[in-house]
Amino acid sequence: MEKAFNDYLAKHNYERFDLKALLFDMDGVLYDSMKWHAKSWHETMTEYGLNSTYDEFYQYEGMVGFNTINHIIKRERGREATEEEKKEMYKRKSDLFFKYNDNSLIPFAYDFVKMVHDEGMECVVVTGSGQASLLEKIESNFPGLFKRDEMVTAWDVKYGKPHPEPYLMGLKKAGDLQPNQAIVVENAPRGIEAAVAAGIFTIAINTGPLTEQSLRDAGANIVLPSMEALYNNWESYYKELTSKRVDK
Ligand code: CA
């Protein structure tokens, strides 16, 4: 695994990591909620007479909701979505999600965040979600581990993933950090693209139906099958992360 870290440092011309923060995507990384998002999106589209498949919403994961709506309307109707459609459909999707979502966590998500928090890492949530109850939810499931004023949500950004903006904002909120001072944990191709475009080392956790290769193709530096695997590998990663780049 040393190679992934060395390759990153060489590519970005850094001597070493200076790890201060972990930036966590929310859905599919902290919460086992993507199945409910996909179901809610698919049902909303069907209600509005728009064709879609359940699985395709895993491809759009991480995108701001309005952009997902625009994408489908463009494809199915050959035009941009109106502001009214975006608001209405996003509201419908949010209501359905609220109805289905059971707030269950990804196994080992709490354990991992708690461990790195206790090691002194700043933990930051960077999500394309704009759920109204998001901050309370995080606080109740991860008490004391994430700071409210450091979270990046749909309401903070103009572009959203796959644009690097959310992760650049995450670096800023974590204390004006440089890319080599943070690591991103993501599960979706667009989120990975955003993190990589922001110049940050990105660990992908494959918690959905996509292939590991699709996460590698998006640019992930490391791909793991689960949060449990990250939890178990962290000690050896941390050793690598605190050592200097090895030139060959
Ligand atoms: Ca996600």
mmCIF file of C-alpha atoms and ligand atoms in Angstrom:
data_model
loop_
_atom_site.group_PDB
_atom_site.id
_atom_site.type_symbol
_atom_site.label_atom_id
_atom_site.label_comp_id
_atom_site.label_asym_id
_atom_site.label_seq_id
_atom_site.Cartn_x
_atom_site.Cartn_y
_atom_site.Cartn_z
ATOM 1 C CA MET A 1 0.000 0.000 0.000
ATOM 2 C CA GLU A 2 3.033 2.220 0.396
ATOM 3 C CA LYS A 3 2.907 2.749 -3.353
ATOM 4 C CA ALA A 4 -0.445 4.542 -3.289
ATOM 5 C CA PHE A 5 0.844 7.067 -0.750
ATOM 6 C CA ASN A 6 4.181 7.537 -2.544
ATOM 7 C CA ASP A 7 2.478 7.918 -5.916
ATOM 8 C CA TYR A 8 0.265 10.661 -4.510
ATOM 9 C CA LEU A 9 3.184 12.568 -2.975
ATOM 10 C CA ALA A 10 5.249 12.299 -6.157
ATOM 11 C CA LYS A 11 2.342 13.388 -8.366
ATOM 12 C CA HIS A 12 1.594 16.457 -6.265
ATOM 13 C CA ASN A 13 5.220 17.183 -5.450
ATOM 14 C CA TYR A 14 4.833 16.937 -1.684
ATOM 15 C CA GLU A 15 7.611 15.716 0.607
ATOM 16 C CA ARG A 16 5.192 14.194 3.072
ATOM 17 C CA PHE A 17 1.681 14.138 4.456
ATOM 18 C CA ASP A 18 0.973 16.452 7.361
ATOM 19 C CA LEU A 19 -2.307 14.857 8.366
ATOM 20 C CA LYS A 20 -4.676 17.045 10.349
ATOM 21 C CA ALA A 21 -8.162 16.194 9.084
ATOM 22 C CA LEU A 22 -10.381 13.533 7.576
ATOM 23 C CA LEU A 23 -13.148 14.691 5.285
ATOM 24 C CA PHE A 24 -16.085 12.293 5.220
ATOM 25 C CA ASP A 25 -18.800 12.038 2.638
ATOM 26 C CA MET A 26 -22.093 11.244 4.399
ATOM 27 C CA ASP A 27 -24.449 8.949 2.453
ATOM 28 C CA GLY A 28 -22.857 5.573 1.817
ATOM 29 C CA VAL A 29 -19.861 6.375 4.050
ATOM 30 C CA LEU A 30 -21.357 7.296 7.422
ATOM 31 C CA TYR A 31 -24.983 6.313 6.780
ATOM 32 C CA ASP A 32 -26.341 3.232 5.024
ATOM 33 C CA SER A 33 -28.821 5.473 3.234
ATOM 34 C CA MET A 34 -28.077 5.211 -0.470
ATOM 35 C CA LYS A 35 -30.694 2.492 -0.979
ATOM 36 C CA TRP A 36 -33.336 4.905 0.363
ATOM 37 C CA HIS A 37 -32.065 7.756 -1.797
ATOM 38 C CA ALA A 38 -32.162 5.575 -4.909
ATOM 39 C CA LYS A 39 -35.675 4.325 -4.097
ATOM 40 C CA SER A 40 -36.949 7.863 -3.405
ATOM 41 C CA TRP A 41 -35.420 9.277 -6.580
ATOM 42 C CA HIS A 42 -36.742 6.449 -8.716
ATOM 43 C CA GLU A 43 -40.270 6.806 -7.322
ATOM 44 C CA THR A 44 -40.233 10.594 -7.741
ATOM 45 C CA MET A 45 -39.209 10.299 -11.396
ATOM 46 C CA THR A 46 -41.920 7.682 -12.015
ATOM 47 C CA GLU A 47 -44.559 9.948 -10.448
ATOM 48 C CA TYR A 48 -43.495 12.745 -12.797
ATOM 49 C CA GLY A 49 -43.657 10.398 -15.812
ATOM 50 C CA LEU A 50 -39.887 10.307 -16.273
ATOM 51 C CA ASN A 51 -38.063 7.055 -17.075
ATOM 52 C CA SER A 52 -35.228 6.044 -14.785
ATOM 53 C CA THR A 53 -33.749 2.974 -13.117
ATOM 54 C CA TYR A 54 -33.125 2.400 -9.416
ATOM 55 C CA ASP A 55 -29.443 1.625 -9.997
ATOM 56 C CA GLU A 56 -28.650 4.747 -12.006
ATOM 57 C CA PHE A 57 -29.022 6.946 -8.943
ATOM 58 C CA TYR A 58 -25.887 5.357 -7.499
ATOM 59 C CA GLN A 59 -24.053 6.883 -10.466
ATOM 60 C CA TYR A 60 -25.324 10.383 -9.612
ATOM 61 C CA GLU A 61 -24.635 10.008 -5.918
ATOM 62 C CA GLY A 62 -22.936 13.064 -4.486
ATOM 63 C CA MET A 63 -24.459 15.428 -7.024
ATOM 64 C CA VAL A 64 -26.604 18.269 -5.708
ATOM 65 C CA GLY A 65 -30.275 17.174 -6.004
ATOM 66 C CA PHE A 66 -31.224 19.958 -8.419
ATOM 67 C CA ASN A 67 -28.516 18.781 -10.824
ATOM 68 C CA THR A 68 -29.804 15.195 -10.724
ATOM 69 C CA ILE A 69 -33.303 16.462 -11.604
ATOM 70 C CA ASN A 70 -31.943 18.600 -14.413
ATOM 71 C CA HIS A 71 -29.944 15.669 -15.776
ATOM 72 C CA ILE A 72 -33.001 13.380 -15.979
ATOM 73 C CA ILE A 73 -35.313 16.057 -17.436
ATOM 74 C CA LYS A 74 -32.693 16.941 -20.044
ATOM 75 C CA ARG A 75 -32.365 13.291 -21.034
ATOM 76 C CA GLU A 76 -36.086 12.467 -21.001
ATOM 77 C CA ARG A 77 -37.545 15.781 -22.202
ATOM 78 C CA GLY A 78 -34.670 17.373 -24.112
ATOM 79 C CA ARG A 79 -34.767 20.614 -22.139
ATOM 80 C CA GLU A 80 -33.553 22.158 -18.891
ATOM 81 C CA ALA A 81 -35.636 21.689 -15.745
ATOM 82 C CA THR A 82 -37.543 24.757 -14.571
ATOM 83 C CA GLU A 83 -36.874 26.212 -11.128
ATOM 84 C CA GLU A 84 -40.361 25.108 -10.103
ATOM 85 C CA GLU A 85 -39.767 21.523 -11.219
ATOM 86 C CA LYS A 86 -36.460 21.416 -9.387
ATOM 87 C CA LYS A 87 -38.041 22.657 -6.156
ATOM 88 C CA GLU A 88 -41.149 20.459 -6.400
ATOM 89 C CA MET A 89 -39.378 17.270 -7.353
ATOM 90 C CA TYR A 90 -36.623 17.775 -4.805
ATOM 91 C CA LYS A 91 -39.265 18.298 -2.142
ATOM 92 C CA ARG A 92 -41.092 15.131 -3.186
ATOM 93 C CA LYS A 93 -37.880 13.123 -3.185
ATOM 94 C CA SER A 94 -36.916 14.536 0.219
ATOM 95 C CA ASP A 95 -40.338 13.663 1.663
ATOM 96 C CA LEU A 96 -40.081 10.089 0.393
ATOM 97 C CA PHE A 97 -36.539 9.788 1.714
ATOM 98 C CA PHE A 98 -37.667 11.077 5.095
ATOM 99 C CA LYS A 99 -40.399 8.428 5.115
ATOM 100 C CA TYR A 100 -38.084 5.528 4.192
ATOM 101 C CA ASN A 101 -34.811 6.456 5.854
ATOM 102 C CA ASP A 102 -34.108 4.593 9.078
ATOM 103 C CA ASN A 103 -30.833 6.455 9.857
ATOM 104 C CA SER A 104 -28.878 3.222 10.076
ATOM 105 C CA LEU A 105 -25.120 3.657 10.053
ATOM 106 C CA ILE A 106 -22.592 1.953 7.832
ATOM 107 C CA PRO A 107 -21.004 -0.754 10.019
ATOM 108 C CA PHE A 108 -17.778 0.523 11.650
ATOM 109 C CA ALA A 109 -18.438 4.144 10.583
ATOM 110 C CA TYR A 110 -18.854 5.289 14.171
ATOM 111 C CA ASP A 111 -15.869 3.238 15.360
ATOM 112 C CA PHE A 112 -13.611 4.645 12.662
ATOM 113 C CA VAL A 113 -14.599 8.290 13.164
ATOM 114 C CA LYS A 114 -14.248 7.905 16.940
ATOM 115 C CA MET A 115 -10.799 6.363 16.542
ATOM 116 C CA VAL A 116 -9.368 9.061 14.260
ATOM 117 C CA HIS A 117 -11.053 11.815 16.280
ATOM 118 C CA ASP A 118 -9.382 10.477 19.414
ATOM 119 C CA GLU A 119 -6.051 10.447 17.562
ATOM 120 C CA GLY A 120 -6.475 14.216 17.236
ATOM 121 C CA MET A 121 -7.825 14.424 13.689
ATOM 122 C CA GLU A 122 -10.323 17.087 12.749
ATOM 123 C CA CYS A 123 -13.365 15.249 11.335
ATOM 124 C CA VAL A 124 -15.442 17.094 8.735
ATOM 125 C CA VAL A 125 -18.608 16.086 6.838
ATOM 126 C CA VAL A 126 -18.694 17.098 3.167
ATOM 127 C CA THR A 127 -22.039 16.183 1.610
ATOM 128 C CA GLY A 128 -24.196 17.109 -1.364
ATOM 129 C CA SER A 129 -27.203 16.495 0.853
ATOM 130 C CA GLY A 130 -29.422 19.342 1.985
ATOM 131 C CA GLN A 131 -31.633 17.492 4.462
ATOM 132 C CA ALA A 132 -33.077 19.921 6.978
ATOM 133 C CA SER A 133 -32.369 17.641 9.941
ATOM 134 C CA LEU A 134 -28.857 16.758 8.858
ATOM 135 C CA LEU A 135 -26.932 18.599 11.566
ATOM 136 C CA GLU A 136 -29.076 17.192 14.379
ATOM 137 C CA LYS A 137 -28.817 13.714 12.916
ATOM 138 C CA ILE A 138 -25.011 13.823 12.776
ATOM 139 C CA GLU A 139 -24.864 15.212 16.302
ATOM 140 C CA SER A 140 -27.093 12.453 17.648
ATOM 141 C CA ASN A 141 -25.267 9.587 15.883
ATOM 142 C CA PHE A 142 -21.708 10.957 16.233
ATOM 143 C CA PRO A 143 -21.897 13.045 19.411
ATOM 144 C CA GLY A 144 -18.984 15.435 19.747
ATOM 145 C CA LEU A 145 -17.074 14.033 16.770
ATOM 146 C CA PHE A 146 -18.030 16.590 14.080
ATOM 147 C CA LYS A 147 -18.267 20.345 14.604
ATOM 148 C CA ARG A 148 -21.377 22.029 13.245
ATOM 149 C CA ASP A 149 -19.600 25.031 11.767
ATOM 150 C CA GLU A 150 -17.181 22.809 9.855
ATOM 151 C CA MET A 151 -19.788 20.862 7.865
ATOM 152 C CA VAL A 152 -20.163 21.417 4.139
ATOM 153 C CA THR A 153 -23.689 20.719 2.828
ATOM 154 C CA ALA A 154 -25.717 21.406 -0.327
ATOM 155 C CA TRP A 155 -26.525 24.861 1.034
ATOM 156 C CA ASP A 156 -22.879 25.937 1.299
ATOM 157 C CA VAL A 157 -21.755 25.320 -2.252
ATOM 158 C CA LYS A 158 -22.508 26.699 -5.658
ATOM 159 C CA TYR A 159 -21.435 23.775 -7.837
ATOM 160 C CA GLY A 160 -21.407 20.575 -5.818
ATOM 161 C CA LYS A 161 -19.594 17.312 -6.579
ATOM 162 C CA PRO A 162 -17.954 16.358 -8.985
ATOM 163 C CA HIS A 163 -16.694 19.962 -8.852
ATOM 164 C CA PRO A 164 -13.818 20.269 -6.326
ATOM 165 C CA GLU A 165 -15.586 23.156 -4.534
ATOM 166 C CA PRO A 166 -17.138 21.123 -1.652
ATOM 167 C CA TYR A 167 -13.817 19.509 -0.723
ATOM 168 C CA LEU A 168 -11.891 22.771 -1.119
ATOM 169 C CA MET A 169 -14.434 24.308 1.242
ATOM 170 C CA GLY A 170 -13.953 21.342 3.589
ATOM 171 C CA LEU A 171 -10.195 22.070 3.702
ATOM 172 C CA LYS A 172 -10.928 25.707 4.430
ATOM 173 C CA LYS A 173 -13.447 24.951 7.173
ATOM 174 C CA ALA A 174 -11.094 22.411 8.757
ATOM 175 C CA GLY A 175 -8.640 25.258 9.351
ATOM 176 C CA ASP A 176 -7.332 26.554 5.998
ATOM 177 C CA LEU A 177 -5.590 23.264 5.308
ATOM 178 C CA GLN A 178 -3.521 22.272 2.289
ATOM 179 C CA PRO A 179 -4.546 19.131 0.329
ATOM 180 C CA ASN A 180 -1.723 17.035 1.853
ATOM 181 C CA GLN A 181 -3.100 17.793 5.325
ATOM 182 C CA ALA A 182 -6.306 15.839 4.785
ATOM 183 C CA ILE A 183 -7.705 12.547 3.536
ATOM 184 C CA VAL A 184 -11.118 12.055 1.967
ATOM 185 C CA VAL A 185 -13.322 9.017 2.564
ATOM 186 C CA GLU A 186 -15.864 8.635 -0.262
ATOM 187 C CA ASN A 187 -18.046 5.934 -1.783
ATOM 188 C CA ALA A 188 -19.294 7.435 -5.061
ATOM 189 C CA PRO A 189 -17.577 8.140 -8.399
ATOM 190 C CA ARG A 190 -18.577 11.816 -8.490
ATOM 191 C CA GLY A 191 -17.522 12.387 -4.932
ATOM 192 C CA ILE A 192 -14.177 10.738 -5.655
ATOM 193 C CA GLU A 193 -13.720 12.949 -8.726
ATOM 194 C CA ALA A 194 -14.428 16.022 -6.602
ATOM 195 C CA ALA A 195 -11.911 15.007 -3.944
ATOM 196 C CA VAL A 196 -9.226 14.104 -6.487
ATOM 197 C CA ALA A 197 -9.810 17.406 -8.321
ATOM 198 C CA ALA A 198 -9.286 19.170 -5.001
ATOM 199 C CA GLY A 199 -5.886 17.423 -4.850
ATOM 200 C CA ILE A 200 -6.669 15.322 -1.762
ATOM 201 C CA PHE A 201 -5.660 11.683 -1.164
ATOM 202 C CA THR A 202 -8.899 9.716 -1.531
ATOM 203 C CA ILE A 203 -9.895 6.417 0.039
ATOM 204 C CA ALA A 204 -12.965 4.847 -1.558
ATOM 205 C CA ILE A 205 -15.259 2.529 0.378
ATOM 206 C CA ASN A 206 -17.375 0.419 -1.942
ATOM 207 C CA THR A 207 -20.694 0.184 -0.102
ATOM 208 C CA GLY A 208 -23.009 0.200 -3.146
ATOM 209 C CA PRO A 209 -23.705 -1.865 -6.273
ATOM 210 C CA LEU A 210 -20.955 -0.297 -8.430
ATOM 211 C CA THR A 211 -17.727 -2.132 -9.285
ATOM 212 C CA GLU A 212 -14.456 -1.428 -7.480
ATOM 213 C CA GLN A 213 -13.013 -0.606 -10.894
ATOM 214 C CA SER A 214 -15.503 2.247 -11.375
ATOM 215 C CA LEU A 215 -14.205 3.799 -8.147
ATOM 216 C CA ARG A 216 -10.610 3.332 -9.299
ATOM 217 C CA ASP A 217 -11.480 4.870 -12.661
ATOM 218 C CA ALA A 218 -12.869 7.911 -10.840
ATOM 219 C CA GLY A 219 -9.372 8.366 -9.403
ATOM 220 C CA ALA A 220 -9.503 6.832 -5.907
ATOM 221 C CA ASN A 221 -6.008 6.289 -4.465
ATOM 222 C CA ILE A 222 -7.144 3.287 -2.424
ATOM 223 C CA VAL A 223 -10.339 1.220 -2.828
ATOM 224 C CA LEU A 224 -11.621 -0.877 0.090
ATOM 225 C CA PRO A 225 -14.711 -3.105 0.340
ATOM 226 C CA SER A 226 -16.006 -1.647 3.602
ATOM 227 C CA MET A 227 -15.592 0.786 6.461
ATOM 228 C CA GLU A 228 -14.589 -2.211 8.547
ATOM 229 C CA ALA A 229 -11.596 -2.744 6.225
ATOM 230 C CA LEU A 230 -10.595 0.909 6.653
ATOM 231 C CA TYR A 231 -10.917 0.592 10.418
ATOM 232 C CA ASN A 232 -8.703 -2.496 10.375
ATOM 233 C CA ASN A 233 -6.097 -1.022 7.975
ATOM 234 C CA TRP A 234 -5.881 2.410 9.569
ATOM 235 C CA GLU A 235 -2.985 1.716 11.899
ATOM 236 C CA SER A 236 -0.734 0.630 9.041
ATOM 237 C CA TYR A 237 -1.923 3.538 6.858
ATOM 238 C CA TYR A 238 -1.254 5.954 9.668
ATOM 239 C CA LYS A 239 2.329 4.705 9.898
ATOM 240 C CA GLU A 240 2.781 5.320 6.179
ATOM 241 C CA LEU A 241 1.092 8.692 6.381
ATOM 242 C CA THR A 242 3.435 9.943 9.045
ATOM 243 C CA SER A 243 6.582 8.770 7.257
ATOM 244 C CA LYS A 244 8.395 10.665 4.530
ATOM 245 C CA ARG A 245 8.141 10.037 0.835
ATOM 246 C CA VAL A 246 10.486 7.282 -0.311
ATOM 247 C CA ASP A 247 12.139 8.063 -3.621
ATOM 248 C CA LYS A 248 13.051 5.101 -5.750
HETATM 249 CA CA CA B 1 -21.859 9.210 -0.853
#
